[in-house]
Short mmCIF file of C-alpha atoms and ligand atoms in Angstrom, two decimals:
data_model
loop_
_atom_site.label_atom_id
_atom_site.label_comp_id
_atom_site.label_asym_id
_atom_site.label_seq_id
_atom_site.Cartn_x
_atom_site.Cartn_y
_atom_site.Cartn_z
CA UNK A 757 -3.79 244.99 7.59
CA UNK A 758 -3.80 242.42 4.78
CA UNK A 759 -2.19 242.91 1.43
CA UNK A 760 -5.04 241.65 -0.75
CA UNK A 761 -3.66 242.90 -4.06
CA UNK A 762 -1.06 240.22 -4.60
CA UNK A 763 -2.48 236.91 -3.43
CA UNK A 764 0.12 234.67 -1.82
CA UNK A 765 0.54 231.01 -2.54
CA UNK A 766 -0.07 229.85 1.02
CA UNK A 767 1.80 226.89 2.45
CA UNK A 768 0.13 225.50 5.58
CA UNK A 769 2.73 223.80 7.74
CA UNK A 770 1.91 221.82 10.89
CA UNK A 771 4.62 221.16 13.43
CA UNK A 772 3.99 218.03 15.35
CA UNK A 773 4.97 215.02 17.28
CA UNK A 774 2.82 213.55 20.05
CA UNK A 775 5.54 214.28 22.54
CA UNK A 776 5.93 217.47 24.54
CA UNK A 777 9.19 219.24 25.12
CA UNK A 778 10.72 218.36 21.76
CA UNK A 779 11.18 221.91 20.53
CA UNK A 780 8.00 222.27 18.46
CA UNK A 781 7.09 225.71 19.73
CA UNK A 782 10.65 227.00 19.71
CA UNK A 783 11.09 225.77 16.15
CA UNK A 784 7.73 227.13 14.97
CA UNK A 785 8.41 230.57 16.37
CA UNK A 786 11.96 230.84 15.07
CA UNK A 787 11.32 229.35 11.67
CA UNK A 788 8.38 231.71 11.24
CA UNK A 789 10.52 234.62 12.40
CA UNK A 790 13.35 233.70 10.04
CA UNK A 791 10.94 233.52 7.09
CA UNK A 792 9.45 236.88 8.08
CA UNK A 793 12.98 238.31 8.02
CA UNK A 794 13.25 237.00 4.46
CA UNK A 795 10.23 239.11 3.61
CA UNK A 796 7.62 236.35 3.67
CA UNK A 797 4.20 237.01 5.14
CA UNK A 798 3.84 234.54 7.97
CA UNK A 799 1.07 233.58 10.36
CA UNK A 800 1.75 231.58 13.51
CA UNK A 801 -1.36 229.89 14.79
CA UNK A 802 -1.09 228.84 18.43
CA UNK A 803 -3.28 225.74 18.82
CA UNK A 804 -1.92 224.73 22.21
CA UNK A 805 -3.85 225.49 25.42
CA UNK A 806 -0.47 226.08 27.07
CA UNK A 807 0.02 229.07 24.78
CA UNK A 808 3.74 228.50 24.26
CA UNK A 809 3.92 230.45 20.99
CA UNK A 810 1.72 233.25 22.31
CA UNK A 811 3.99 233.67 25.35
CA UNK A 812 7.12 233.42 23.22
CA UNK A 813 6.01 236.58 21.41
CA UNK A 814 5.39 238.29 24.75
CA UNK A 815 1.61 238.41 24.32
CA UNK A 816 -0.50 238.22 27.48
CA UNK A 817 -2.46 235.00 27.18
CA UNK A 818 -5.78 236.12 28.55
CA UNK A 819 -6.16 239.47 26.88
CA UNK A 820 -7.30 238.43 23.40
CA UNK A 821 -9.77 236.26 21.61
CA UNK A 822 -8.15 233.69 19.40
CA UNK A 823 -8.08 229.98 18.69
CA UNK A 824 -10.94 229.00 20.99
CA UNK A 825 -13.38 231.49 19.50
CA UNK A 826 -12.43 230.55 15.94
CA UNK A 827 -12.76 226.82 16.53
CA UNK A 828 -16.22 227.13 18.04
CA UNK A 829 -17.25 229.26 15.06
CA UNK A 830 -17.82 232.53 16.92
CA UNK A 831 -15.05 234.51 15.26
CA UNK A 832 -13.45 234.65 11.83
CA UNK A 833 -9.70 234.03 11.93
CA UNK A 834 -8.95 237.39 10.26
CA UNK A 835 -10.79 239.19 13.05
CA UNK A 836 -8.65 237.72 15.82
CA UNK A 837 -5.26 237.88 14.11
CA UNK A 838 -2.79 239.97 16.10
CA UNK A 839 -0.28 242.18 14.32
CA UNK A 840 2.33 244.70 15.39
CA UNK A 841 -0.08 247.51 14.61
CA UNK A 842 -2.04 246.67 17.77
CA UNK A 843 -1.34 248.79 20.83
CA UNK A 844 1.15 247.10 23.15
CA UNK A 845 1.86 244.18 20.80
CA UNK A 846 5.48 243.67 19.80
CA UNK A 847 5.19 241.20 16.95
CA UNK A 848 7.93 241.33 14.32
CA UNK A 849 7.23 242.79 10.91
CA UNK A 850 5.54 240.36 8.47
CA UNK A 851 4.56 238.07 11.32
CA UNK A 852 1.00 237.70 12.58
CA UNK A 853 -0.31 235.52 15.39
CA UNK A 854 -3.57 233.86 16.33
CA UNK A 855 -3.14 233.55 20.10
CA UNK A 856 -4.40 230.83 22.37
CA UNK A 857 -5.41 230.78 25.98
CA UNK A 858 -6.10 228.36 28.78
CA UNK A 859 -9.81 228.24 27.92
CA UNK A 860 -8.82 226.10 24.93
CA UNK A 861 -8.56 223.08 27.23
CA UNK A 862 -12.38 222.96 27.15
CA UNK A 863 -12.56 222.90 23.36
CA UNK A 864 -13.52 219.25 22.89
CA UNK A 865 -16.39 219.39 25.40
CA UNK A 866 -17.52 222.74 24.06
CA UNK A 867 -17.62 221.47 20.47
CA UNK A 868 -19.45 218.30 21.50
CA UNK A 869 -21.99 220.26 23.52
CA UNK A 870 -22.67 222.70 20.69
CA UNK A 871 -23.08 220.32 17.84
CA UNK A 872 -22.62 216.60 18.02
CA UNK A 873 -22.37 216.34 14.23
CA UNK A 874 -19.22 218.43 13.98
CA UNK A 875 -16.20 216.22 13.35
CA UNK A 876 -13.38 217.38 15.58
CA UNK A 877 -10.88 216.76 12.84
CA UNK A 878 -12.65 219.21 10.52
CA UNK A 879 -12.72 222.31 12.70
CA UNK A 880 -9.73 223.95 11.02
CA UNK A 881 -10.73 223.34 7.40
CA UNK A 882 -12.91 226.39 6.90
CA UNK A 883 -10.78 228.76 8.98
CA UNK A 884 -7.64 227.76 7.06
CA UNK A 885 -9.43 228.04 3.73
CA UNK A 886 -10.44 231.59 4.66
CA UNK A 887 -6.78 232.53 5.23
CA UNK A 888 -5.34 231.09 2.02
CA UNK A 889 -3.93 233.78 -0.21
CA UNK A 890 -3.16 236.14 2.67
CA UNK A 891 0.13 234.58 3.76
CA UNK A 892 3.12 232.78 2.30
CA UNK A 893 3.27 230.48 5.30
CA UNK A 894 0.82 229.51 8.02
CA UNK A 895 2.45 227.57 10.86
CA UNK A 896 0.25 225.47 13.11
CA UNK A 897 1.83 224.95 16.54
CA UNK A 898 0.05 222.10 18.25
CA UNK A 899 -0.11 220.53 21.69
CA UNK A 900 1.36 217.13 22.51
CA UNK A 901 -2.04 215.45 22.73
CA UNK A 902 -4.87 214.36 20.48
CA UNK A 903 -7.41 217.08 21.27
CA UNK A 904 -9.46 218.70 18.50
CA UNK A 905 -6.92 221.41 17.55
CA UNK A 906 -4.11 218.87 17.15
CA UNK A 907 -6.13 216.34 15.16
CA UNK A 908 -7.57 219.11 13.02
CA UNK A 909 -4.13 220.49 12.20
CA UNK A 910 -3.13 217.18 10.56
CA UNK A 911 -6.20 217.40 8.39
CA UNK A 912 -5.83 221.06 7.41
CA UNK A 913 -2.10 221.16 6.67
CA UNK A 914 -0.26 220.81 3.36
CA UNK A 915 3.06 220.07 5.00
CA UNK A 916 4.25 218.46 8.16
CA UNK A 917 7.48 219.24 10.00
CA UNK A 918 8.60 216.87 12.73
CA UNK A 919 10.70 218.00 15.65
CA UNK A 920 13.05 215.81 17.61
CA UNK A 921 15.59 216.41 20.31
CA UNK A 922 18.20 213.91 21.40
CA UNK A 923 16.51 212.12 24.28
CA UNK A 924 16.11 208.39 24.84
CA UNK A 925 12.49 208.41 23.64
CA UNK A 926 12.97 210.54 20.56
CA UNK A 927 12.88 207.63 18.14
CA UNK A 928 9.61 206.30 19.62
CA UNK A 929 8.07 209.76 19.37
CA UNK A 930 9.04 210.00 15.69
CA UNK A 931 7.66 206.53 14.94
CA UNK A 932 4.31 207.44 16.50
CA UNK A 933 4.23 210.69 14.58
CA UNK A 934 4.91 208.87 11.32
CA UNK A 935 2.03 206.48 12.01
CA UNK A 936 -0.27 209.46 12.59
CA UNK A 937 0.83 211.06 9.35
CA UNK A 938 0.25 207.89 7.36
CA UNK A 939 -3.16 207.46 8.99
CA UNK A 940 -4.26 210.97 8.10
CA UNK A 941 -2.95 210.53 4.55
CA UNK A 942 -5.27 207.54 4.20
CA UNK A 943 -8.21 208.95 6.10
CA UNK A 944 -8.86 212.53 5.21
CA UNK A 945 -5.81 214.39 3.96
CA UNK A 946 -4.02 212.59 1.11
CA UNK A 947 -2.23 215.87 0.28
CA UNK A 948 -0.24 215.95 3.51
CA UNK A 949 3.48 215.66 2.88
CA UNK A 950 6.44 215.55 5.23
CA UNK A 951 8.62 218.59 4.68
CA UNK A 952 11.36 217.48 7.02
CA UNK A 953 12.61 216.58 10.46
CA UNK A 954 14.29 219.23 12.60
CA UNK A 955 16.86 218.04 15.08
CA UNK A 956 17.20 220.64 17.79
CA UNK A 957 18.67 221.23 21.23
CA UNK A 958 21.62 219.21 20.02
CA UNK A 959 24.83 219.25 22.00
CA UNK A 960 27.58 218.87 19.47
CA UNK A 961 29.18 215.48 19.15
CA UNK A 962 27.18 213.65 21.79
CA UNK A 963 26.45 210.01 21.10
CA UNK A 964 22.71 210.45 21.61
CA UNK A 965 22.55 213.16 18.96
CA UNK A 966 24.45 210.97 16.51
CA UNK A 967 22.20 207.99 17.20
CA UNK A 968 19.07 210.05 16.63
CA UNK A 969 20.48 211.61 13.52
CA UNK A 970 21.42 208.18 12.13
CA UNK A 971 17.97 206.83 12.91
CA UNK A 972 16.27 209.71 11.12
CA UNK A 973 18.53 209.22 8.13
CA UNK A 974 17.64 205.55 7.78
CA UNK A 975 13.96 205.53 8.77
CA UNK A 976 12.89 208.49 6.73
CA UNK A 977 14.90 207.67 3.66
CA UNK A 978 13.06 204.35 3.53
CA UNK A 979 9.70 205.90 4.32
CA UNK A 980 9.94 208.53 1.69
CA UNK A 981 11.65 206.33 -0.85
CA UNK A 982 13.73 209.34 -1.76
CA UNK A 983 17.39 209.83 -2.39
CA UNK A 984 17.51 212.97 -0.32
CA UNK A 985 17.28 212.71 3.45
CA UNK A 986 14.18 214.07 5.07
CA UNK A 987 16.22 215.39 7.94
CA UNK A 988 17.07 219.05 7.47
CA UNK A 989 20.81 219.33 7.15
CA UNK A 990 20.76 222.35 9.44
CA UNK A 991 20.85 221.17 13.04
CA UNK A 992 19.81 223.53 15.85
CA UNK A 993 22.23 223.49 18.74
CA UNK A 994 21.32 223.60 22.40
CA UNK A 995 21.88 227.01 23.94
CA UNK A 996 20.72 228.96 26.96
CA UNK A 997 19.95 231.92 24.72
CA UNK A 998 16.69 230.13 23.83
CA UNK A 999 15.14 229.87 27.31
CA UNK A 1000 16.48 233.37 28.00
CA UNK A 1001 14.64 234.78 24.98
CA UNK A 1002 11.46 232.90 25.93
CA UNK A 1003 11.62 234.41 29.39
CA UNK A 1004 11.48 237.95 28.03
CA UNK A 1005 8.86 237.12 25.38
CA UNK A 1006 11.05 237.72 22.34
CA UNK A 1007 12.72 235.60 19.67
CA UNK A 1008 16.46 235.19 19.19
CA UNK A 1009 16.17 237.52 16.21
CA UNK A 1010 15.42 240.32 18.68
CA UNK A 1011 17.64 239.27 21.61
CA UNK A 1012 20.63 237.63 19.86
CA UNK A 1013 20.54 238.56 16.18
CA UNK A 1014 24.11 237.41 15.52
CA UNK A 1015 24.16 234.25 17.66
CA UNK A 1016 25.09 230.91 16.10
CA UNK A 1017 21.62 229.46 16.82
CA UNK A 1018 19.92 232.47 15.20
CA UNK A 1019 22.05 231.83 12.12
CA UNK A 1020 21.03 228.17 12.22
CA UNK A 1021 17.37 229.17 12.09
CA UNK A 1022 18.11 231.42 9.11
CA UNK A 1023 19.74 228.52 7.37
CA UNK A 1024 16.81 226.24 8.26
CA UNK A 1025 14.41 228.77 6.76
CA UNK A 1026 16.38 228.75 3.54
CA UNK A 1027 16.22 224.93 3.45
CA UNK A 1028 12.46 225.07 4.02
CA UNK A 1029 12.00 227.47 1.13
CA UNK A 1030 14.19 225.40 -1.14
CA UNK A 1031 12.27 222.21 -0.35
CA UNK A 1032 8.88 223.81 -0.88
CA UNK A 1033 10.02 225.38 -4.13
CA UNK A 1034 11.49 222.09 -5.35
CA UNK A 1035 8.33 220.17 -4.48
CA UNK A 1036 5.82 222.64 -5.84
CA UNK A 1037 7.64 223.61 -8.97
CA UNK A 1038 8.60 227.05 -10.21
CA UNK A 1039 5.14 227.99 -11.50
CA UNK A 1040 3.44 227.76 -8.13
CA UNK A 1041 5.23 230.60 -6.46
CA UNK A 1042 7.58 232.53 -8.71
CA UNK A 1043 7.89 235.33 -6.16
CA UNK A 1044 9.23 232.99 -3.49
CA UNK A 1045 11.98 231.37 -5.52
CA UNK A 1046 15.48 232.71 -5.73
CA UNK A 1047 18.26 231.58 -8.00
CA UNK A 1048 20.34 229.85 -5.34
CA UNK A 1049 17.40 227.98 -3.90
CA UNK A 1050 16.32 226.38 -7.13
CA UNK A 1051 19.61 224.52 -7.38
CA UNK A 1052 18.29 221.75 -5.18
CA UNK A 1053 16.46 218.66 -6.32
N1 ADP B 1373 17.86 224.69 20.97
C1 ADP B 1373 17.50 224.73 22.26
N2 ADP B 1373 18.41 224.99 23.22
C2 ADP B 1373 18.05 225.03 24.54
N3 ADP B 1373 16.79 224.82 24.97
C3 ADP B 1373 15.84 224.57 24.05
C4 ADP B 1373 16.13 224.51 22.65
N4 ADP B 1373 14.98 224.25 21.99
C5 ADP B 1373 14.02 224.14 22.93
N5 ADP B 1373 14.53 224.34 24.17
C6 ADP B 1373 13.82 224.29 25.45
O1 ADP B 1373 13.14 223.05 25.55
C7 ADP B 1373 11.89 223.22 26.16
C8 ADP B 1373 10.80 222.63 25.27
O2 ADP B 1373 10.76 223.36 24.05
P1 ADP B 1373 9.38 223.68 23.34
O3 ADP B 1373 9.72 224.36 22.09
O4 ADP B 1373 8.44 224.38 24.28
O5 ADP B 1373 8.85 222.20 23.06
P2 ADP B 1373 7.38 221.68 22.68
O6 ADP B 1373 6.64 222.79 22.02
O7 ADP B 1373 7.65 220.51 21.78
O8 ADP B 1373 6.74 221.26 23.96
C9 ADP B 1373 11.71 224.70 26.40
O9 ADP B 1373 11.95 224.95 27.77
C10 ADP B 1373 12.77 225.35 25.54
O10 ADP B 1373 13.28 226.51 26.16
MG1 MG B 1374 4.78 223.60 22.40
#
């Protein structure tokens, strides 16, 4: 199941924002799928008790062990990873999933009851360490709350991607998320870096979208003290093809391979690879760098 001969330089990417309904799961699933299409080995780890990513891949949410069992230390992540080789599982090639289920809502109490010396924020460190080398990317899809899986994802990740959609509270959500990132950089994970901000569900040329986009430009340029904007230049448009794909438990790459939004996710994936390559330098991951992508930065 795992290609252990050529170890991968694993990038652990958390997608967050303390707000729900901002496109985190949709972006995680489609970015992962787009990278898998580019031949990367990708793991999506569903850390949300609502199982959005698990459902998006059409996986029944109560049939498999997954996040809960790993976080309480009963299972090794590699033993609960789902792949397309499993009977009845329709995961895309190169894309694996650690599923979640409703039981995960009891994780904080369960951890506290089992061992009061376990720090909630540390529960992903060992599991993630055990997966390094097996994938090019591990995406952590978290819930919009501060339960153990969410807090732990900030501590275990190398990179952070923020999601925002044009709604009146988007700017507040981003500000809170930035505070969380700075806090975790000071207390526990100095390595964590912001990879970018995805603007999605954008209706073209609406004022709200422009306002949000302008805010992200200004706020994050200052924060990062960088010439280049942290906002990804690819914007994901709003389209009914997304809820339609979610309903049938597939990604756009299966249901609408030539749609504009599918193409936008391909372009986002190429930006992600270019940013990672630029930040990590050519020696880190020669196999993941192509000529066109090294032109940036
Ligand atoms: N680009 C888009 N176009 C239309 N609907 C979208 C788009 N992105 C997300 N949605 C919808 O918005 C809702 C919230 O998205 P989701 O990814 O589940 O957010 P989160 O994980 O942040 O809670 C879902 O119903 C999803 O179908
Ligand atoms: Mg979600």
